[in-house]
mmCIF file of C-alpha atoms in Angstrom:
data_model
loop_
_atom_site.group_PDB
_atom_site.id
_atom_site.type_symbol
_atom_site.label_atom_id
_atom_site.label_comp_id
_atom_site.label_asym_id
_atom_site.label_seq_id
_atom_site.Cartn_x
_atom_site.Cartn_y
_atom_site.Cartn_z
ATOM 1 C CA UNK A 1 -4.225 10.519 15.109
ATOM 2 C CA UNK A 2 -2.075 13.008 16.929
ATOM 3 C CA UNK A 3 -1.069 13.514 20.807
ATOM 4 C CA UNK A 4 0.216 16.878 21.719
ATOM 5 C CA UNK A 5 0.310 17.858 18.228
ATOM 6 C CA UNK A 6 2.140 15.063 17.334
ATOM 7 C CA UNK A 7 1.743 11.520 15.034
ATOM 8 C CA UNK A 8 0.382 8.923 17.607
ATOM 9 C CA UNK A 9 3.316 7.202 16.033
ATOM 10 C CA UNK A 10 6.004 9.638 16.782
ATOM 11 C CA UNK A 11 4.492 10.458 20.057
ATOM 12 C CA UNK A 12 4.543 6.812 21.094
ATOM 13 C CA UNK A 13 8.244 6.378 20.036
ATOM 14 C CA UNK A 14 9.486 9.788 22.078
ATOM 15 C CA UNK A 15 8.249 8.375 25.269
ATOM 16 C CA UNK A 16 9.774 5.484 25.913
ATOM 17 C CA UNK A 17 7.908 5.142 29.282
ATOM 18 C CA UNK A 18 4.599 5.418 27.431
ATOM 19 C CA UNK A 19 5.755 3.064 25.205
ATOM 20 C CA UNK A 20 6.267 0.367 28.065
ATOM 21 C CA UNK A 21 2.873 1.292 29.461
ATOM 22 C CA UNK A 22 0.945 0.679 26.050
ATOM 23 C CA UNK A 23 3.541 -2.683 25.106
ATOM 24 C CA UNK A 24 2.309 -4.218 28.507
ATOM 25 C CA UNK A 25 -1.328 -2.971 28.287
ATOM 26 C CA UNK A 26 -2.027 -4.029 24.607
ATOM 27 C CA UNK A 27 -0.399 -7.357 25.419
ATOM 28 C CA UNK A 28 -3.761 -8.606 27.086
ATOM 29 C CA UNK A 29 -5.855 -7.113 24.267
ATOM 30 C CA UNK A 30 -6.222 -8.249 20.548
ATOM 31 C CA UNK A 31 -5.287 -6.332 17.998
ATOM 32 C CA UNK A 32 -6.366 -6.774 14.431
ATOM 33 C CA UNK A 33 -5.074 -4.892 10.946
ATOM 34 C CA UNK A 34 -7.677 -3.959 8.625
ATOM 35 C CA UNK A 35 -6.749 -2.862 5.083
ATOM 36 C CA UNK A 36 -9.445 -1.431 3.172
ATOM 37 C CA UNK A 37 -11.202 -0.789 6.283
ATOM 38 C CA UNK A 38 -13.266 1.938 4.409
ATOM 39 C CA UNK A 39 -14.841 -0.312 1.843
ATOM 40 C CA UNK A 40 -18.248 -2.309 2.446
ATOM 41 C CA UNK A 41 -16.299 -6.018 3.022
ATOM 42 C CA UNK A 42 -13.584 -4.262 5.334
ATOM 43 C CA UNK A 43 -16.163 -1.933 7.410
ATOM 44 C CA UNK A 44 -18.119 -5.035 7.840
ATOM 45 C CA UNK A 45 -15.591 -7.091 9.279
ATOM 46 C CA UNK A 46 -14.388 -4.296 11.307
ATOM 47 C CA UNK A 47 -17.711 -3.691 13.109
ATOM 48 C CA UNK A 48 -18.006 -7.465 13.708
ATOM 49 C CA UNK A 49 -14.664 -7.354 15.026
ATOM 50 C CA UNK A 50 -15.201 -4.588 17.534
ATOM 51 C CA UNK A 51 -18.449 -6.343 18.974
ATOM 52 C CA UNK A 52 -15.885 -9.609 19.496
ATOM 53 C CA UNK A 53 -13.364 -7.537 21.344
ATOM 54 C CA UNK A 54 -10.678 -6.549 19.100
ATOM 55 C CA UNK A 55 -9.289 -3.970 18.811
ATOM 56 C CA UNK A 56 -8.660 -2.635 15.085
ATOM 57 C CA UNK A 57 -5.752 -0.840 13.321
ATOM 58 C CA UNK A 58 -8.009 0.576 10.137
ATOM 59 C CA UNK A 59 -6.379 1.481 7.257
ATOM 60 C CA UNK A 60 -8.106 3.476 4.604
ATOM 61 C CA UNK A 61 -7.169 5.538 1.243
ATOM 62 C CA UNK A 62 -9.311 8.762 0.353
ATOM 63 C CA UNK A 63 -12.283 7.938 2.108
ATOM 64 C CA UNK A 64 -12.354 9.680 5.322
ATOM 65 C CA UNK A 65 -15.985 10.036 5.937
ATOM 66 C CA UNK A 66 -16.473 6.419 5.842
ATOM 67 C CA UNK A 67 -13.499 5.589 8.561
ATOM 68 C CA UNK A 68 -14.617 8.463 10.726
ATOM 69 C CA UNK A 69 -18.117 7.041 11.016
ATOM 70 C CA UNK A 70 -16.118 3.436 11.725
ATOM 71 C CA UNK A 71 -14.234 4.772 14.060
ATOM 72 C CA UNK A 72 -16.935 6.233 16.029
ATOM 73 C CA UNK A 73 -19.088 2.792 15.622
ATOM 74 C CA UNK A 74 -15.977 0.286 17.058
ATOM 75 C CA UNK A 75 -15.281 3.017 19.388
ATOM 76 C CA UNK A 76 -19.371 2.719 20.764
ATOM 77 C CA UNK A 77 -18.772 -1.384 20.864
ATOM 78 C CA UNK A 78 -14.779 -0.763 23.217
ATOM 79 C CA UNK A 79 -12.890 -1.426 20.769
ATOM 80 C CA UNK A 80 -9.692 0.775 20.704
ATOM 81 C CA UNK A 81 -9.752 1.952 16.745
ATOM 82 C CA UNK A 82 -6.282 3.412 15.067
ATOM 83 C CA UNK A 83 -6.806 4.967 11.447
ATOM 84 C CA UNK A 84 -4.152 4.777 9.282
ATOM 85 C CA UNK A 85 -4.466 6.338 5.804
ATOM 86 C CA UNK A 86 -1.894 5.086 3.251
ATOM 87 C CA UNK A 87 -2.244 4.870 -0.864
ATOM 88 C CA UNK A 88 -1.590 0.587 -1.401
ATOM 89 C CA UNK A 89 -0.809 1.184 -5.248
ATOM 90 C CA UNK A 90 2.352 3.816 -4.314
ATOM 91 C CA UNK A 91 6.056 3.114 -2.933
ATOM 92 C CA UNK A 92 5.576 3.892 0.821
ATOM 93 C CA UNK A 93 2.936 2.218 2.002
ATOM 94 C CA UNK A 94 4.351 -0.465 4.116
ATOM 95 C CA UNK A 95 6.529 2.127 6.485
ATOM 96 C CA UNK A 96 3.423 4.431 6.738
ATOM 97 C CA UNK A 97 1.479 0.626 8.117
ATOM 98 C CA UNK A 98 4.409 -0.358 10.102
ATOM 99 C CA UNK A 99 4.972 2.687 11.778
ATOM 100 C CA UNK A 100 1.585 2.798 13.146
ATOM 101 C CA UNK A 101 1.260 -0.746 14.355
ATOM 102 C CA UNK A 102 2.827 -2.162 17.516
ATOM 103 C CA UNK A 103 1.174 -5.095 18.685
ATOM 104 C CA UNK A 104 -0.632 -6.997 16.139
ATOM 105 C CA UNK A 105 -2.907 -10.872 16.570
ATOM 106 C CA UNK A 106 -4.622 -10.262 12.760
ATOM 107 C CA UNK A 107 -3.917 -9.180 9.545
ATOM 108 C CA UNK A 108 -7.119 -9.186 7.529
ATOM 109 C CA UNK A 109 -6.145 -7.605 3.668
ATOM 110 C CA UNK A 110 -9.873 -6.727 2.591
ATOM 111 C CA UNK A 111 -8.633 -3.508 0.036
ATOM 112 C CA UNK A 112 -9.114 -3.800 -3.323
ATOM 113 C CA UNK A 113 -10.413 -2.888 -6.697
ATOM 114 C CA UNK A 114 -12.000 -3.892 -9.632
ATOM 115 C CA UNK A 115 -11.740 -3.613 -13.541
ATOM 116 C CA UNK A 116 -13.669 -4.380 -16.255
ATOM 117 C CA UNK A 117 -12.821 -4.992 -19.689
ATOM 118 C CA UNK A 118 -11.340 -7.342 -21.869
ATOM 119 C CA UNK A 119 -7.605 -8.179 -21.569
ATOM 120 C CA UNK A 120 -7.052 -6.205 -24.887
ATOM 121 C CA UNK A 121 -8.434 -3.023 -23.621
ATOM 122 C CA UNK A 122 -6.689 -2.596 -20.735
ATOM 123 C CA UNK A 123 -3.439 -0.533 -20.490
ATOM 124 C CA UNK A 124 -0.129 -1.037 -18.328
ATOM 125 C CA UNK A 125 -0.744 1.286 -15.875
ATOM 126 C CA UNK A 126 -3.971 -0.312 -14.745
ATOM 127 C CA UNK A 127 -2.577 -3.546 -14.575
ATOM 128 C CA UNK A 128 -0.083 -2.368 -12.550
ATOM 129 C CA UNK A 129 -2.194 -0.773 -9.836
ATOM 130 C CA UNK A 130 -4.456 -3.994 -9.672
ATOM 131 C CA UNK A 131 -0.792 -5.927 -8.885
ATOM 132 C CA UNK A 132 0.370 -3.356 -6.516
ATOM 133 C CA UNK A 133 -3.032 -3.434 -4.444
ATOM 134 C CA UNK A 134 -4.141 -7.240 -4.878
ATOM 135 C CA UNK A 135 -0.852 -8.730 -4.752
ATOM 136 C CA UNK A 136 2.572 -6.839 -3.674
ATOM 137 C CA UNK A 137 0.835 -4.565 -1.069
ATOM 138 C CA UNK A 138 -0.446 -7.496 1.013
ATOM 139 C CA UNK A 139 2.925 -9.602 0.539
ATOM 140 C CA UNK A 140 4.975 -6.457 1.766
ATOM 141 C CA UNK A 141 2.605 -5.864 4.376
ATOM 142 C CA UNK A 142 2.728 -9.585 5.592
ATOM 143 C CA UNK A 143 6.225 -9.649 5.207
ATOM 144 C CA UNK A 144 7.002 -6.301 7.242
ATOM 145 C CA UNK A 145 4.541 -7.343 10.147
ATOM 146 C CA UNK A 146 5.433 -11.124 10.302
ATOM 147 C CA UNK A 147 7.824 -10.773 13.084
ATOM 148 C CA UNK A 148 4.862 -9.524 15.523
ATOM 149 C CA UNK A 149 2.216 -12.312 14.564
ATOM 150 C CA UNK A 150 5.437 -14.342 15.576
ATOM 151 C CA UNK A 151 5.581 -12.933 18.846
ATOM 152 C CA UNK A 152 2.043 -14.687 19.766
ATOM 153 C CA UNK A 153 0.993 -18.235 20.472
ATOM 154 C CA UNK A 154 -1.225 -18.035 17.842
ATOM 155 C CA UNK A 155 -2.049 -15.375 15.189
ATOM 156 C CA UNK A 156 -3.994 -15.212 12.224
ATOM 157 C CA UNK A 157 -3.843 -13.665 7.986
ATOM 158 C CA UNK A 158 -7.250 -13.885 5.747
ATOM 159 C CA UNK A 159 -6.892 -12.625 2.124
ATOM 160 C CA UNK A 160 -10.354 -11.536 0.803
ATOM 161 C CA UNK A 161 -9.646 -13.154 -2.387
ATOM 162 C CA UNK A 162 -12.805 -13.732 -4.698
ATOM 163 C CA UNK A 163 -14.628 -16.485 -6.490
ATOM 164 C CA UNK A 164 -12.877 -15.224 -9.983
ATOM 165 C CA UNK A 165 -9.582 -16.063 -8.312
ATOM 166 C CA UNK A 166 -11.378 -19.760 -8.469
ATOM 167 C CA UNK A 167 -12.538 -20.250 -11.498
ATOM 168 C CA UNK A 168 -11.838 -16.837 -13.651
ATOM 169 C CA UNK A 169 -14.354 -14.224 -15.575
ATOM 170 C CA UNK A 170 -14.596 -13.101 -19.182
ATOM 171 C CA UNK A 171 -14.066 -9.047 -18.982
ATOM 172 C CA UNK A 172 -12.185 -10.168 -16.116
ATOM 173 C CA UNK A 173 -9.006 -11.458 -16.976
ATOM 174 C CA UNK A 174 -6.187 -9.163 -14.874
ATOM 175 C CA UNK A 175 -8.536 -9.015 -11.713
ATOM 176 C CA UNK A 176 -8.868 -12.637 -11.869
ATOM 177 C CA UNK A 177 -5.223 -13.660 -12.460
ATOM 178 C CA UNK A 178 -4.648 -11.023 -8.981
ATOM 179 C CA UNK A 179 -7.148 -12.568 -7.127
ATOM 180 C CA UNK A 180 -5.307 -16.158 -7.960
ATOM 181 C CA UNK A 181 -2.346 -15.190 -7.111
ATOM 182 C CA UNK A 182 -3.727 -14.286 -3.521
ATOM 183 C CA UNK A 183 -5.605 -18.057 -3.243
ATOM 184 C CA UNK A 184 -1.711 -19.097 -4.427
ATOM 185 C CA UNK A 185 0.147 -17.160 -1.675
ATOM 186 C CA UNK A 186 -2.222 -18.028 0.982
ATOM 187 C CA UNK A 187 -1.417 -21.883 -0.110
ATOM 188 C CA UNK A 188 2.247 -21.514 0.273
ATOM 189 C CA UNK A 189 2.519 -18.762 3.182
ATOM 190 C CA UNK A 190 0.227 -21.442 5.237
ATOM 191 C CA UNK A 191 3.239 -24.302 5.046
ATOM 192 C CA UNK A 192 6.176 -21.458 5.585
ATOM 193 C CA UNK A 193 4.151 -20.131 8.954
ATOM 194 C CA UNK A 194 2.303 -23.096 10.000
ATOM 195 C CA UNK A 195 4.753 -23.938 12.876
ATOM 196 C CA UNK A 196 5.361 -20.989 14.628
ATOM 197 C CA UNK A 197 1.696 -20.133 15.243
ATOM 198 C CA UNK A 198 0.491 -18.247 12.388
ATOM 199 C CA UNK A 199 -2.774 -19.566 10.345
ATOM 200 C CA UNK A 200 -2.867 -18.241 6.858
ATOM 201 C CA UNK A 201 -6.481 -18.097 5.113
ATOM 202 C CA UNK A 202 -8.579 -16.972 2.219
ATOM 203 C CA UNK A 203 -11.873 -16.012 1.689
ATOM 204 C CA UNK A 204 -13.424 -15.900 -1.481
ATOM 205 C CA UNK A 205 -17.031 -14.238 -1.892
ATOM 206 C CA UNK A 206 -18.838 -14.396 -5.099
ATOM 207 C CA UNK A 207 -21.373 -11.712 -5.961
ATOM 208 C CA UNK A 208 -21.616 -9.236 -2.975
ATOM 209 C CA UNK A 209 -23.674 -6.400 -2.282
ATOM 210 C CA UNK A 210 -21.132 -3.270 -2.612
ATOM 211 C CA UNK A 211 -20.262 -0.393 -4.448
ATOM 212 C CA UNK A 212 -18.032 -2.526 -6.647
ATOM 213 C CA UNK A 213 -21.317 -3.829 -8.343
ATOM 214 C CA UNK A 214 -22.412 0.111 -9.427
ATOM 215 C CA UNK A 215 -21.440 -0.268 -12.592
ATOM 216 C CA UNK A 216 -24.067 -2.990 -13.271
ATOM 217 C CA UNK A 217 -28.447 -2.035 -14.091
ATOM 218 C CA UNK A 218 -30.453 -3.403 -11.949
ATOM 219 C CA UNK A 219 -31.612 -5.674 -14.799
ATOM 220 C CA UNK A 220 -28.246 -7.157 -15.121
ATOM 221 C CA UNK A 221 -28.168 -7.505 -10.895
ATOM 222 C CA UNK A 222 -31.553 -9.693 -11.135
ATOM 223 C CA UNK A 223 -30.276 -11.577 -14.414
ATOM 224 C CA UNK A 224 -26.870 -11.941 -12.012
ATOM 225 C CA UNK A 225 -29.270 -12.876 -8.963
ATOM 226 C CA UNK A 226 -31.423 -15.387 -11.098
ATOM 227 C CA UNK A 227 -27.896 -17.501 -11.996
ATOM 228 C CA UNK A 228 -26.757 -18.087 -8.141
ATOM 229 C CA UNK A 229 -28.400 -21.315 -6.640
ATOM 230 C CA UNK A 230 -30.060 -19.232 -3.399
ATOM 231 C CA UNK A 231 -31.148 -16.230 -5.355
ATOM 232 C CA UNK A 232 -29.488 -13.375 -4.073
ATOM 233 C CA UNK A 233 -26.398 -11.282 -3.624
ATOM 234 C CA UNK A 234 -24.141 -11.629 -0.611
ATOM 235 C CA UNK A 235 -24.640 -9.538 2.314
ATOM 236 C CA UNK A 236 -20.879 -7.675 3.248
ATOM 237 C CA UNK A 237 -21.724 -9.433 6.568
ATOM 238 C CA UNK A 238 -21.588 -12.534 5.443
ATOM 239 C CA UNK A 239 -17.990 -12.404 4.219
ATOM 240 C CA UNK A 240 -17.208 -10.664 7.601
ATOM 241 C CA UNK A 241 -19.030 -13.703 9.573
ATOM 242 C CA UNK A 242 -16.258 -16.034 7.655
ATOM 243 C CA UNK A 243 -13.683 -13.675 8.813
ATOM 244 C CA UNK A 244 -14.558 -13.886 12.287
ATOM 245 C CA UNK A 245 -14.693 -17.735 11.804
ATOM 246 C CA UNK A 246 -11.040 -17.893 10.465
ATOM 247 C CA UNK A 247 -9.838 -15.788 13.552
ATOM 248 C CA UNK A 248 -11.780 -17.854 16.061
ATOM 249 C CA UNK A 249 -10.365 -20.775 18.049
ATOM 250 C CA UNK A 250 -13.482 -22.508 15.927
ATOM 251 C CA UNK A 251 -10.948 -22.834 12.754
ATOM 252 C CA UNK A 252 -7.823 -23.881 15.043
ATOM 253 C CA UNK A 253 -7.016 -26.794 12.767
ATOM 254 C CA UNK A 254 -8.043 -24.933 9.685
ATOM 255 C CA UNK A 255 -4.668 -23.090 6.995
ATOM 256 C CA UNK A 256 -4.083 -22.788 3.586
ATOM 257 C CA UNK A 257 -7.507 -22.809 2.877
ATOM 258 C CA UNK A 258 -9.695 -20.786 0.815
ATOM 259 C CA UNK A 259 -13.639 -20.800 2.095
ATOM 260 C CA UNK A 260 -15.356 -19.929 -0.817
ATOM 261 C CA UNK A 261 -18.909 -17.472 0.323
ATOM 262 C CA UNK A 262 -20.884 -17.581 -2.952
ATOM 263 C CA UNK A 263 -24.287 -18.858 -2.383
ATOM 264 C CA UNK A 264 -23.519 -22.076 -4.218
ATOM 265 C CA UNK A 265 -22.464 -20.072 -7.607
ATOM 266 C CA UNK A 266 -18.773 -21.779 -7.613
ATOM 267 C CA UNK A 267 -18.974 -25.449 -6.051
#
């Protein structure tokens, strides 16, 4: 986003009497960060989001289509929308995110990817960008932005985490141990936080209706379908609905929890 030709970000820091005007206005508005704002869990939650009155910092990788069409569909609901575009597996990320953020309520991490193979197959590199996106992007992130939740009453961090962080898949191994790890930091971040305001959360979806499924035939979706108690895949909605939840005064007395969204597949 650019103003004058310049970054929104550099813009904002070159006029300091801007700056006061948008510190005091956002003050009375929410503001929520989005990572993997592009992808069917994280556009979900952002267009739920927008209709709730927040207002959304969306972060995105390579696909601009996708947050240019968000943009435009938070931006129909009022909701002030920022894009920020920033790789999570490469060295930089968290300046790019913290450069572009100023007053912050929410940090929702919703990026991610998956892998499939077994642990023998898989080579170094790939491990290492599953780490770097499920697990050290999200703790730098948190860690970078933590002094602005601080500045609120009360603010809020969900993890999308996933049922395999629960209980683990076969083919699975290195996206399960990542999506663990998440369930794990949630768990401790919650006691660190817990008195100065902050509510730390997972949620964990099982089988959900997104691109990260492609890979499967639509035999092995129904065989998939046929071994979850209701019968069906998980609407992206639904994991966004127990988003909203955890950011709602609804789940005041509710961290270190993971909410598990998986149609009764993990109990």
């Amino acid at each position: 986003m650019k103003k004058n030709g310049l970054p929104f970000a550099k813009f904002y820091r070159n006029n300091p009497g801007l700056s006061r005007v948008f510190k005091w206005g956002r003050k009375l508005k929410k503001f929520a960060l989005i990572t993997g704002a592009s992808g069917g869990i994280g556009k979900a939650t952002a267009e739920m989001l927008a209709k709730e009155g927040w207002n959304l910092y969306l972060h995105y990788h390579q696909n601009e289509a996708a947050i240019k069409e968000l943009l435009s569909i938070c931006r129909h609901f009022g909701a002030e929308a920022i894009p920020i575009r920033a790789d999570l597996a490469t060295d930089g990320t968290v300046k790019t995110i913290a450069e572009n953020v100023f007053h912050l309520d929410a940090i929702i991490h919703a990026a991610g990817i998956s892998h499939y193979g077994l642990l023998s197959d898989i080579d170094e590199a790939a491990i290492d960008k599953l780490y770097r996106i499920h697990v050290k992007a999200p703790l730098l992130i948190i860690r970078q932005l933590l002094p602005k939740l601080r500045q609120n009453a009360v603010s809020h961090i969900v993890l999308v985490s996933s049922i395999w962080g629960q209980a683990g898949a076969a083919c699975e191994a290195v996206y399960s141990a990542m999506k663990g790890a998440q369930i794990a930091f949630v768990k401790a971040l919650a006691k660190e936080t817990a008195r100065s305001g902050v509510r730390v959360n997972a949620v964990a979806p099982g089988a959900v209706g997104t691109n990260m499924l492609s890979r499967f035939a639509p035999e092995e979706i129904s065989d998939l379908e046929a071994d979850i108690p209701l019968g069906r895949l998980a609407k992206p909605e639904e994991i966004a609905g127990a988003v909203s939840f955890l950011l709602s005064e609804k789940s005041n007395y509710i961290t270190g929890q993971t909410i598990g969204v998986n149609g009764g597949w993990y109990m």
